[in-house]
mmCIF file with all atom_site columns, C-alpha atoms and ligand atoms in Angstrom:
data_model
loop_
_atom_site.group_PDB
_atom_site.id
_atom_site.type_symbol
_atom_site.label_atom_id
_atom_site.label_alt_id
_atom_site.label_comp_id
_atom_site.label_asym_id
_atom_site.label_entity_id
_atom_site.label_seq_id
_atom_site.pdbx_PDB_ins_code
_atom_site.Cartn_x
_atom_site.Cartn_y
_atom_site.Cartn_z
_atom_site.occupancy
_atom_site.B_iso_or_equiv
_atom_site.pdbx_formal_charge
_atom_site.auth_seq_id
_atom_site.auth_comp_id
_atom_site.auth_asym_id
_atom_site.auth_atom_id
_atom_site.pdbx_PDB_model_num
ATOM   1   C  CA  . MET A 1 1   ? 71.415 -32.553 58.692 1.00 0.00 ? 97  MET A CA  1
ATOM   2   C  CA  . SER A 1 2   ? 73.690 -32.447 55.705 1.00 0.00 ? 98  SER A CA  1
ATOM   3   C  CA  . ILE A 1 3   ? 73.598 -32.897 51.979 1.00 0.00 ? 99  ILE A CA  1
ATOM   4   C  CA  . LEU A 1 4   ? 75.924 -35.746 51.123 1.00 0.00 ? 100 LEU A CA  1
ATOM   5   C  CA  . LYS A 1 5   ? 78.274 -36.129 48.170 1.00 0.00 ? 101 LYS A CA  1
ATOM   6   C  CA  . VAL A 1 6   ? 76.929 -38.530 45.536 1.00 0.00 ? 102 VAL A CA  1
ATOM   7   C  CA  . ALA A 1 7   ? 79.224 -41.232 44.118 1.00 0.00 ? 103 ALA A CA  1
ATOM   8   C  CA  . ARG A 1 8   ? 79.257 -41.477 40.339 1.00 0.00 ? 104 ARG A CA  1
ATOM   9   C  CA  . MET A 1 9   ? 79.475 -44.478 38.011 1.00 0.00 ? 105 MET A CA  1
ATOM   10  C  CA  . GLY A 1 10  ? 82.960 -45.936 38.203 1.00 0.00 ? 106 GLY A CA  1
ATOM   11  C  CA  . HIS A 1 11  ? 83.365 -45.546 41.964 1.00 0.00 ? 107 HIS A CA  1
ATOM   12  C  CA  . PRO A 1 12  ? 83.992 -48.968 43.566 1.00 0.00 ? 108 PRO A CA  1
ATOM   13  C  CA  . VAL A 1 13  ? 81.337 -48.376 46.272 1.00 0.00 ? 109 VAL A CA  1
ATOM   14  C  CA  . LEU A 1 14  ? 78.710 -48.610 43.510 1.00 0.00 ? 110 LEU A CA  1
ATOM   15  C  CA  . LYS A 1 15  ? 80.016 -51.973 42.302 1.00 0.00 ? 111 LYS A CA  1
ATOM   16  C  CA  . ARG A 1 16  ? 80.080 -53.999 45.533 1.00 0.00 ? 112 ARG A CA  1
ATOM   17  C  CA  . VAL A 1 17  ? 77.344 -55.797 47.440 1.00 0.00 ? 113 VAL A CA  1
ATOM   18  C  CA  . ALA A 1 18  ? 76.432 -53.589 50.390 1.00 0.00 ? 114 ALA A CA  1
ATOM   19  C  CA  . ASP A 1 19  ? 76.434 -55.001 53.931 1.00 0.00 ? 115 ASP A CA  1
ATOM   20  C  CA  . ARG A 1 20  ? 73.184 -55.923 55.644 1.00 0.00 ? 116 ARG A CA  1
ATOM   21  C  CA  . VAL A 1 21  ? 72.123 -53.689 58.527 1.00 0.00 ? 117 VAL A CA  1
ATOM   22  C  CA  . GLU A 1 22  ? 72.406 -55.636 61.781 1.00 0.00 ? 118 GLU A CA  1
ATOM   23  C  CA  . PRO A 1 23  ? 69.653 -55.406 64.426 1.00 0.00 ? 119 PRO A CA  1
ATOM   24  C  CA  . GLU A 1 24  ? 71.822 -53.479 66.886 1.00 0.00 ? 120 GLU A CA  1
ATOM   25  C  CA  . GLN A 1 25  ? 72.557 -50.767 64.297 1.00 0.00 ? 121 GLN A CA  1
ATOM   26  C  CA  . PHE A 1 26  ? 68.966 -49.496 63.985 1.00 0.00 ? 122 PHE A CA  1
ATOM   27  C  CA  . GLY A 1 27  ? 68.816 -47.548 67.232 1.00 0.00 ? 123 GLY A CA  1
ATOM   28  C  CA  . THR A 1 28  ? 72.166 -45.819 66.855 1.00 0.00 ? 124 THR A CA  1
ATOM   29  C  CA  . PRO A 1 29  ? 72.390 -42.040 66.258 1.00 0.00 ? 125 PRO A CA  1
ATOM   30  C  CA  . GLY A 1 30  ? 74.709 -42.643 63.312 1.00 0.00 ? 126 GLY A CA  1
ATOM   31  C  CA  . PHE A 1 31  ? 72.166 -44.840 61.528 1.00 0.00 ? 127 PHE A CA  1
ATOM   32  C  CA  . GLN A 1 32  ? 69.264 -42.472 62.126 1.00 0.00 ? 128 GLN A CA  1
ATOM   33  C  CA  . SER A 1 33  ? 71.268 -39.458 60.958 1.00 0.00 ? 129 SER A CA  1
ATOM   34  C  CA  . LEU A 1 34  ? 72.377 -41.388 57.840 1.00 0.00 ? 130 LEU A CA  1
ATOM   35  C  CA  . ILE A 1 35  ? 68.705 -41.859 56.928 1.00 0.00 ? 131 ILE A CA  1
ATOM   36  C  CA  . ARG A 1 36  ? 67.873 -38.190 57.573 1.00 0.00 ? 132 ARG A CA  1
ATOM   37  C  CA  . ASP A 1 37  ? 70.846 -37.072 55.460 1.00 0.00 ? 133 ASP A CA  1
ATOM   38  C  CA  . MET A 1 38  ? 69.889 -39.482 52.662 1.00 0.00 ? 134 MET A CA  1
ATOM   39  C  CA  . ILE A 1 39  ? 66.352 -38.046 52.574 1.00 0.00 ? 135 ILE A CA  1
ATOM   40  C  CA  . GLU A 1 40  ? 67.712 -34.490 52.487 1.00 0.00 ? 136 GLU A CA  1
ATOM   41  C  CA  . THR A 1 41  ? 70.199 -35.402 49.731 1.00 0.00 ? 137 THR A CA  1
ATOM   42  C  CA  . MET A 1 42  ? 67.501 -37.115 47.659 1.00 0.00 ? 138 MET A CA  1
ATOM   43  C  CA  . GLU A 1 43  ? 65.271 -34.037 47.917 1.00 0.00 ? 139 GLU A CA  1
ATOM   44  C  CA  . GLU A 1 44  ? 68.104 -31.607 47.160 1.00 0.00 ? 140 GLU A CA  1
ATOM   45  C  CA  . TYR A 1 45  ? 68.929 -33.386 43.877 1.00 0.00 ? 141 TYR A CA  1
ATOM   46  C  CA  . SER A 1 46  ? 65.314 -34.280 42.987 1.00 0.00 ? 142 SER A CA  1
ATOM   47  C  CA  . GLY A 1 47  ? 65.972 -38.017 43.027 1.00 0.00 ? 143 GLY A CA  1
ATOM   48  C  CA  . ALA A 1 48  ? 63.032 -40.428 43.163 1.00 0.00 ? 144 ALA A CA  1
ATOM   49  C  CA  . GLY A 1 49  ? 65.173 -42.550 45.431 1.00 0.00 ? 145 GLY A CA  1
ATOM   50  C  CA  . LEU A 1 50  ? 68.645 -42.807 46.873 1.00 0.00 ? 146 LEU A CA  1
ATOM   51  C  CA  . ALA A 1 51  ? 70.625 -45.815 48.055 1.00 0.00 ? 147 ALA A CA  1
ATOM   52  C  CA  . ALA A 1 52  ? 73.296 -45.652 50.766 1.00 0.00 ? 148 ALA A CA  1
ATOM   53  C  CA  . PRO A 1 53  ? 76.143 -46.774 48.441 1.00 0.00 ? 149 PRO A CA  1
ATOM   54  C  CA  . GLN A 1 54  ? 75.396 -43.649 46.364 1.00 0.00 ? 150 GLN A CA  1
ATOM   55  C  CA  . VAL A 1 55  ? 76.519 -41.582 49.357 1.00 0.00 ? 151 VAL A CA  1
ATOM   56  C  CA  . HIS A 1 56  ? 79.599 -43.798 49.870 1.00 0.00 ? 152 HIS A CA  1
ATOM   57  C  CA  . VAL A 1 57  ? 78.027 -45.896 52.659 1.00 0.00 ? 153 VAL A CA  1
ATOM   58  C  CA  . PRO A 1 58  ? 78.062 -49.623 51.803 1.00 0.00 ? 154 PRO A CA  1
ATOM   59  C  CA  . LEU A 1 59  ? 74.903 -50.551 53.731 1.00 0.00 ? 155 LEU A CA  1
ATOM   60  C  CA  . GLN A 1 60  ? 71.631 -52.049 52.477 1.00 0.00 ? 156 GLN A CA  1
ATOM   61  C  CA  . VAL A 1 61  ? 69.508 -48.945 52.972 1.00 0.00 ? 157 VAL A CA  1
ATOM   62  C  CA  . SER A 1 62  ? 67.482 -46.953 50.464 1.00 0.00 ? 158 SER A CA  1
ATOM   63  C  CA  . VAL A 1 63  ? 65.013 -44.075 50.647 1.00 0.00 ? 159 VAL A CA  1
ATOM   64  C  CA  . ILE A 1 64  ? 62.277 -43.420 48.084 1.00 0.00 ? 160 ILE A CA  1
ATOM   65  C  CA  . GLU A 1 65  ? 59.898 -40.490 47.695 1.00 0.00 ? 161 GLU A CA  1
ATOM   66  C  CA  . VAL A 1 66  ? 58.116 -38.857 44.751 1.00 0.00 ? 162 VAL A CA  1
ATOM   67  C  CA  . LYS A 1 67  ? 56.019 -35.735 45.145 1.00 0.00 ? 163 LYS A CA  1
ATOM   68  C  CA  . GLY A 1 68  ? 55.933 -33.049 42.479 1.00 0.00 ? 164 GLY A CA  1
ATOM   69  C  CA  . ASN A 1 69  ? 59.372 -34.114 41.247 1.00 0.00 ? 165 ASN A CA  1
ATOM   70  C  CA  . PRO A 1 70  ? 60.652 -31.985 38.324 1.00 0.00 ? 166 PRO A CA  1
ATOM   71  C  CA  . ARG A 1 71  ? 62.712 -34.939 37.039 1.00 0.00 ? 167 ARG A CA  1
ATOM   72  C  CA  . TYR A 1 72  ? 59.586 -37.144 36.906 1.00 0.00 ? 168 TYR A CA  1
ATOM   73  C  CA  . PRO A 1 73  ? 56.663 -34.767 36.233 1.00 0.00 ? 169 PRO A CA  1
ATOM   74  C  CA  . GLN A 1 74  ? 54.347 -37.529 34.968 1.00 0.00 ? 170 GLN A CA  1
ATOM   75  C  CA  . ALA A 1 75  ? 54.975 -39.940 37.826 1.00 0.00 ? 171 ALA A CA  1
ATOM   76  C  CA  . ASN A 1 76  ? 52.442 -40.870 40.491 1.00 0.00 ? 172 ASN A CA  1
ATOM   77  C  CA  . GLU A 1 77  ? 53.349 -39.706 43.981 1.00 0.00 ? 173 GLU A CA  1
ATOM   78  C  CA  . ILE A 1 78  ? 55.106 -42.159 46.271 1.00 0.00 ? 174 ILE A CA  1
ATOM   79  C  CA  . PRO A 1 79  ? 55.007 -41.373 50.008 1.00 0.00 ? 175 PRO A CA  1
ATOM   80  C  CA  . LEU A 1 80  ? 58.365 -41.570 51.780 1.00 0.00 ? 176 LEU A CA  1
ATOM   81  C  CA  . LEU A 1 81  ? 59.547 -45.155 52.038 1.00 0.00 ? 177 LEU A CA  1
ATOM   82  C  CA  . VAL A 1 82  ? 62.693 -46.345 53.827 1.00 0.00 ? 178 VAL A CA  1
ATOM   83  C  CA  . LEU A 1 83  ? 63.812 -49.848 52.860 1.00 0.00 ? 179 LEU A CA  1
ATOM   84  C  CA  . VAL A 1 84  ? 66.472 -51.651 54.874 1.00 0.00 ? 180 VAL A CA  1
ATOM   85  C  CA  . ASN A 1 85  ? 67.787 -55.093 53.850 1.00 0.00 ? 181 ASN A CA  1
ATOM   86  C  CA  . PRO A 1 86  ? 65.189 -55.412 51.071 1.00 0.00 ? 182 PRO A CA  1
ATOM   87  C  CA  . VAL A 1 87  ? 64.462 -58.691 49.296 1.00 0.00 ? 183 VAL A CA  1
ATOM   88  C  CA  . ILE A 1 88  ? 62.495 -58.519 46.044 1.00 0.00 ? 184 ILE A CA  1
ATOM   89  C  CA  . THR A 1 89  ? 60.536 -61.421 44.588 1.00 0.00 ? 185 THR A CA  1
ATOM   90  C  CA  . PRO A 1 90  ? 59.050 -60.964 41.096 1.00 0.00 ? 186 PRO A CA  1
ATOM   91  C  CA  . LEU A 1 91  ? 55.374 -61.968 41.028 1.00 0.00 ? 187 LEU A CA  1
ATOM   92  C  CA  . THR A 1 92  ? 55.270 -62.128 37.230 1.00 0.00 ? 188 THR A CA  1
ATOM   93  C  CA  . GLN A 1 93  ? 57.730 -62.794 34.440 1.00 0.00 ? 189 GLN A CA  1
ATOM   94  C  CA  . GLU A 1 94  ? 56.372 -59.771 32.574 1.00 0.00 ? 190 GLU A CA  1
ATOM   95  C  CA  . LYS A 1 95  ? 58.789 -56.887 32.229 1.00 0.00 ? 191 LYS A CA  1
ATOM   96  C  CA  . ARG A 1 96  ? 58.102 -53.447 30.849 1.00 0.00 ? 192 ARG A CA  1
ATOM   97  C  CA  . LEU A 1 97  ? 60.540 -50.894 29.470 1.00 0.00 ? 193 LEU A CA  1
ATOM   98  C  CA  . GLY A 1 98  ? 60.530 -47.529 31.200 1.00 0.00 ? 194 GLY A CA  1
ATOM   99  C  CA  . TRP A 1 99  ? 62.806 -44.498 31.242 1.00 0.00 ? 195 TRP A CA  1
ATOM   100 C  CA  . GLU A 1 100 ? 65.198 -44.237 34.171 1.00 0.00 ? 196 GLU A CA  1
ATOM   101 C  CA  . GLY A 1 101 ? 67.837 -41.838 35.321 1.00 0.00 ? 197 GLY A CA  1
ATOM   102 C  CA  . CYS A 1 102 ? 70.199 -41.987 38.264 1.00 0.00 ? 198 CYS A CA  1
ATOM   103 C  CA  . LEU A 1 103 ? 72.015 -39.398 40.371 1.00 0.00 ? 199 LEU A CA  1
ATOM   104 C  CA  . SER A 1 104 ? 75.126 -41.593 40.029 1.00 0.00 ? 200 SER A CA  1
ATOM   105 C  CA  . VAL A 1 105 ? 74.835 -41.588 36.227 1.00 0.00 ? 201 VAL A CA  1
ATOM   106 C  CA  . PRO A 1 106 ? 74.245 -37.860 35.773 1.00 0.00 ? 202 PRO A CA  1
ATOM   107 C  CA  . GLY A 1 107 ? 72.963 -36.516 32.493 1.00 0.00 ? 203 GLY A CA  1
ATOM   108 C  CA  . LEU A 1 108 ? 71.806 -39.833 31.042 1.00 0.00 ? 204 LEU A CA  1
ATOM   109 C  CA  . ARG A 1 109 ? 68.448 -41.540 30.598 1.00 0.00 ? 205 ARG A CA  1
ATOM   110 C  CA  . GLY A 1 110 ? 67.852 -45.083 29.473 1.00 0.00 ? 206 GLY A CA  1
ATOM   111 C  CA  . ALA A 1 111 ? 64.976 -47.476 28.847 1.00 0.00 ? 207 ALA A CA  1
ATOM   112 C  CA  . VAL A 1 112 ? 65.276 -50.342 31.315 1.00 0.00 ? 208 VAL A CA  1
ATOM   113 C  CA  . PRO A 1 113 ? 63.195 -53.531 31.494 1.00 0.00 ? 209 PRO A CA  1
ATOM   114 C  CA  . ARG A 1 114 ? 61.709 -54.105 34.973 1.00 0.00 ? 210 ARG A CA  1
ATOM   115 C  CA  . PHE A 1 115 ? 59.264 -56.593 36.447 1.00 0.00 ? 211 PHE A CA  1
ATOM   116 C  CA  . THR A 1 116 ? 55.776 -55.113 36.554 1.00 0.00 ? 212 THR A CA  1
ATOM   117 C  CA  . ARG A 1 117 ? 54.738 -56.651 39.878 1.00 0.00 ? 213 ARG A CA  1
ATOM   118 C  CA  . ILE A 1 118 ? 56.986 -57.505 42.818 1.00 0.00 ? 214 ILE A CA  1
ATOM   119 C  CA  . GLN A 1 119 ? 56.793 -58.552 46.447 1.00 0.00 ? 215 GLN A CA  1
ATOM   120 C  CA  . VAL A 1 120 ? 59.004 -56.515 48.768 1.00 0.00 ? 216 VAL A CA  1
ATOM   121 C  CA  . GLN A 1 121 ? 60.187 -57.795 52.130 1.00 0.00 ? 217 GLN A CA  1
ATOM   122 C  CA  . ALA A 1 122 ? 62.347 -55.416 54.115 1.00 0.00 ? 218 ALA A CA  1
ATOM   123 C  CA  . GLN A 1 123 ? 62.669 -53.541 57.382 1.00 0.00 ? 219 GLN A CA  1
ATOM   124 C  CA  . ASP A 1 124 ? 61.864 -49.897 57.968 1.00 0.00 ? 220 ASP A CA  1
ATOM   125 C  CA  . GLN A 1 125 ? 64.128 -47.347 59.662 1.00 0.00 ? 221 GLN A CA  1
ATOM   126 C  CA  . ASN A 1 126 ? 63.144 -48.705 63.091 1.00 0.00 ? 222 ASN A CA  1
ATOM   127 C  CA  . GLY A 1 127 ? 63.822 -52.332 62.208 1.00 0.00 ? 223 GLY A CA  1
ATOM   128 C  CA  . ASP A 1 128 ? 60.135 -53.239 61.882 1.00 0.00 ? 224 ASP A CA  1
ATOM   129 C  CA  . ASP A 1 129 ? 59.227 -55.738 59.167 1.00 0.00 ? 225 ASP A CA  1
ATOM   130 C  CA  . LEU A 1 130 ? 57.666 -54.584 55.908 1.00 0.00 ? 226 LEU A CA  1
ATOM   131 C  CA  . ASP A 1 131 ? 55.971 -56.954 53.449 1.00 0.00 ? 227 ASP A CA  1
ATOM   132 C  CA  . PHE A 1 132 ? 54.003 -55.535 50.528 1.00 0.00 ? 228 PHE A CA  1
ATOM   133 C  CA  . ILE A 1 133 ? 53.317 -55.795 46.814 1.00 0.00 ? 229 ILE A CA  1
ATOM   134 C  CA  . ALA A 1 134 ? 54.373 -52.997 44.463 1.00 0.00 ? 230 ALA A CA  1
ATOM   135 C  CA  . GLU A 1 135 ? 53.402 -52.262 40.871 1.00 0.00 ? 231 GLU A CA  1
ATOM   136 C  CA  . GLY A 1 136 ? 53.951 -49.496 38.332 1.00 0.00 ? 232 GLY A CA  1
ATOM   137 C  CA  . PHE A 1 137 ? 56.448 -46.689 38.875 1.00 0.00 ? 233 PHE A CA  1
ATOM   138 C  CA  . LYS A 1 138 ? 56.840 -47.553 42.555 1.00 0.00 ? 234 LYS A CA  1
ATOM   139 C  CA  . SER A 1 139 ? 57.995 -51.069 41.694 1.00 0.00 ? 235 SER A CA  1
ATOM   140 C  CA  . VAL A 1 140 ? 60.433 -49.646 39.115 1.00 0.00 ? 236 VAL A CA  1
ATOM   141 C  CA  . VAL A 1 141 ? 61.993 -47.295 41.674 1.00 0.00 ? 237 VAL A CA  1
ATOM   142 C  CA  . ILE A 1 142 ? 62.257 -50.076 44.258 1.00 0.00 ? 238 ILE A CA  1
ATOM   143 C  CA  . GLN A 1 143 ? 63.980 -52.376 41.738 1.00 0.00 ? 239 GLN A CA  1
ATOM   144 C  CA  . HIS A 1 144 ? 66.372 -49.565 40.717 1.00 0.00 ? 240 HIS A CA  1
ATOM   145 C  CA  . GLU A 1 145 ? 67.280 -48.686 44.327 1.00 0.00 ? 241 GLU A CA  1
ATOM   146 C  CA  . THR A 1 146 ? 67.638 -52.317 45.383 1.00 0.00 ? 242 THR A CA  1
ATOM   147 C  CA  . ASP A 1 147 ? 69.990 -52.913 42.441 1.00 0.00 ? 243 ASP A CA  1
ATOM   148 C  CA  . HIS A 1 148 ? 72.264 -50.231 43.936 1.00 0.00 ? 244 HIS A CA  1
ATOM   149 C  CA  . LEU A 1 149 ? 72.546 -52.339 47.105 1.00 0.00 ? 245 LEU A CA  1
ATOM   150 C  CA  . PHE A 1 150 ? 73.867 -55.236 45.019 1.00 0.00 ? 246 PHE A CA  1
ATOM   151 C  CA  . GLY A 1 151 ? 76.345 -53.257 42.922 1.00 0.00 ? 247 GLY A CA  1
ATOM   152 C  CA  . THR A 1 152 ? 74.239 -52.784 39.787 1.00 0.00 ? 248 THR A CA  1
ATOM   153 C  CA  . LEU A 1 153 ? 73.515 -49.554 37.892 1.00 0.00 ? 249 LEU A CA  1
ATOM   154 C  CA  . PHE A 1 154 ? 70.662 -49.128 35.405 1.00 0.00 ? 250 PHE A CA  1
ATOM   155 C  CA  . PRO A 1 155 ? 72.831 -49.209 32.230 1.00 0.00 ? 251 PRO A CA  1
ATOM   156 C  CA  . GLU A 1 156 ? 73.832 -52.783 33.193 1.00 0.00 ? 252 GLU A CA  1
ATOM   157 C  CA  . ARG A 1 157 ? 70.141 -53.762 33.064 1.00 0.00 ? 253 ARG A CA  1
ATOM   158 C  CA  . MET A 1 158 ? 69.556 -52.299 29.615 1.00 0.00 ? 254 MET A CA  1
ATOM   159 C  CA  . GLU A 1 159 ? 68.994 -54.713 26.751 1.00 0.00 ? 255 GLU A CA  1
ATOM   160 C  CA  . ASN A 1 160 ? 69.284 -52.160 23.962 1.00 0.00 ? 256 ASN A CA  1
ATOM   161 C  CA  . LEU A 1 161 ? 71.753 -49.301 24.237 1.00 0.00 ? 257 LEU A CA  1
ATOM   162 C  CA  . LYS A 1 162 ? 69.996 -47.507 21.381 1.00 0.00 ? 258 LYS A CA  1
ATOM   163 C  CA  . TYR A 1 163 ? 67.682 -46.356 24.172 1.00 0.00 ? 259 TYR A CA  1
ATOM   164 C  CA  . LEU A 1 164 ? 70.489 -44.605 26.098 1.00 0.00 ? 260 LEU A CA  1
ATOM   165 C  CA  . PHE A 1 165 ? 70.219 -40.810 25.811 1.00 0.00 ? 261 PHE A CA  1
ATOM   166 C  CA  . PHE A 1 166 ? 71.699 -37.662 27.205 1.00 0.00 ? 262 PHE A CA  1
ATOM   167 C  CA  . GLU A 1 167 ? 68.934 -35.790 29.053 1.00 0.00 ? 263 GLU A CA  1
ATOM   168 C  CA  . LYS A 1 168 ? 68.953 -32.829 26.689 1.00 0.00 ? 264 LYS A CA  1
ATOM   169 C  CA  . GLU A 1 169 ? 68.594 -35.040 23.628 1.00 0.00 ? 265 GLU A CA  1
ATOM   170 C  CA  . TRP A 1 170 ? 65.963 -37.109 25.436 1.00 0.00 ? 266 TRP A CA  1
ATOM   171 C  CA  . ASP A 1 171 ? 63.930 -33.936 26.090 1.00 0.00 ? 267 ASP A CA  1
ATOM   172 C  CA  . ARG A 1 172 ? 64.284 -32.948 22.461 1.00 0.00 ? 268 ARG A CA  1
ATOM   173 C  CA  . TYR A 1 173 ? 63.811 -36.215 20.612 1.00 0.00 ? 269 TYR A CA  1
ATOM   174 C  CA  . SER A 1 174 ? 62.193 -38.862 22.773 1.00 0.00 ? 270 SER A CA  1
ATOM   175 C  CA  . GLU A 1 175 ? 58.706 -37.950 21.561 1.00 0.00 ? 271 GLU A CA  1
ATOM   176 C  CA  . GLN A 1 176 ? 59.798 -38.998 18.081 1.00 0.00 ? 272 GLN A CA  1
ATOM   177 C  CA  . LEU A 1 177 ? 60.631 -42.507 19.303 1.00 0.00 ? 273 LEU A CA  1
ATOM   178 C  CA  . PRO A 1 178 ? 58.286 -45.373 18.640 1.00 0.00 ? 274 PRO A CA  1
ATOM   179 C  CA  . GLN A 1 179 ? 56.476 -46.462 21.787 1.00 0.00 ? 275 GLN A CA  1
ATOM   180 C  CA  . LEU A 1 180 ? 58.699 -48.648 23.928 1.00 0.00 ? 276 LEU A CA  1
ATOM   181 C  CA  . PRO A 1 181 ? 58.116 -52.325 23.314 1.00 0.00 ? 277 PRO A CA  1
ATOM   182 C  CA  . VAL A 1 182 ? 56.710 -54.457 26.143 1.00 0.00 ? 278 VAL A CA  1
ATOM   183 C  CA  . ILE A 1 183 ? 58.845 -57.493 26.937 1.00 0.00 ? 279 ILE A CA  1
ATOM   184 C  CA  . ASP A 1 184 ? 56.999 -60.642 27.995 1.00 0.00 ? 280 ASP A CA  1
HETATM 185 NI NI1 . NI  B 2 .   ? 70.180 -44.718 40.944 1.00 0.00 ? 438 NI  B NI1 1
#
């Protein structure tokens, strides 16, 4: 296993649409070791999720896991989830603003509007179909990671750049902010 180098905002691999994983790729040692390395990299850098383009691999694969994460101390736990070729369908038009960070946008936090309830259709690491509904923080992380697979970073989703902070200033001053508005 290895910890992989994370691409940062500006790298072309983060701006392109990643390739779908083809059925014959699932069983290969390279694909399985990519997933293991992505999980190890996510844990090493305390990410809530990691998408393959962030480790310079333009494939539609992401890993998600939250348990006792120092970057997200308030967040509910999310058991390890591997999403391959995910398709997201919003189940409501309601969006809510929440704070996000990204290993590819180090040092920054921003308030990003996300759908509050989504349907997720994808495959797991073995190529088996997944179909489930996600809400709350889990749905936010899935939307963030899936955006990576289509060349989008969280600042591009922001509607008000007044809510873009450096982490240190966010720690210091975010409690003074008015509560984030809910967008309907
Ligand atoms: Ni990210």
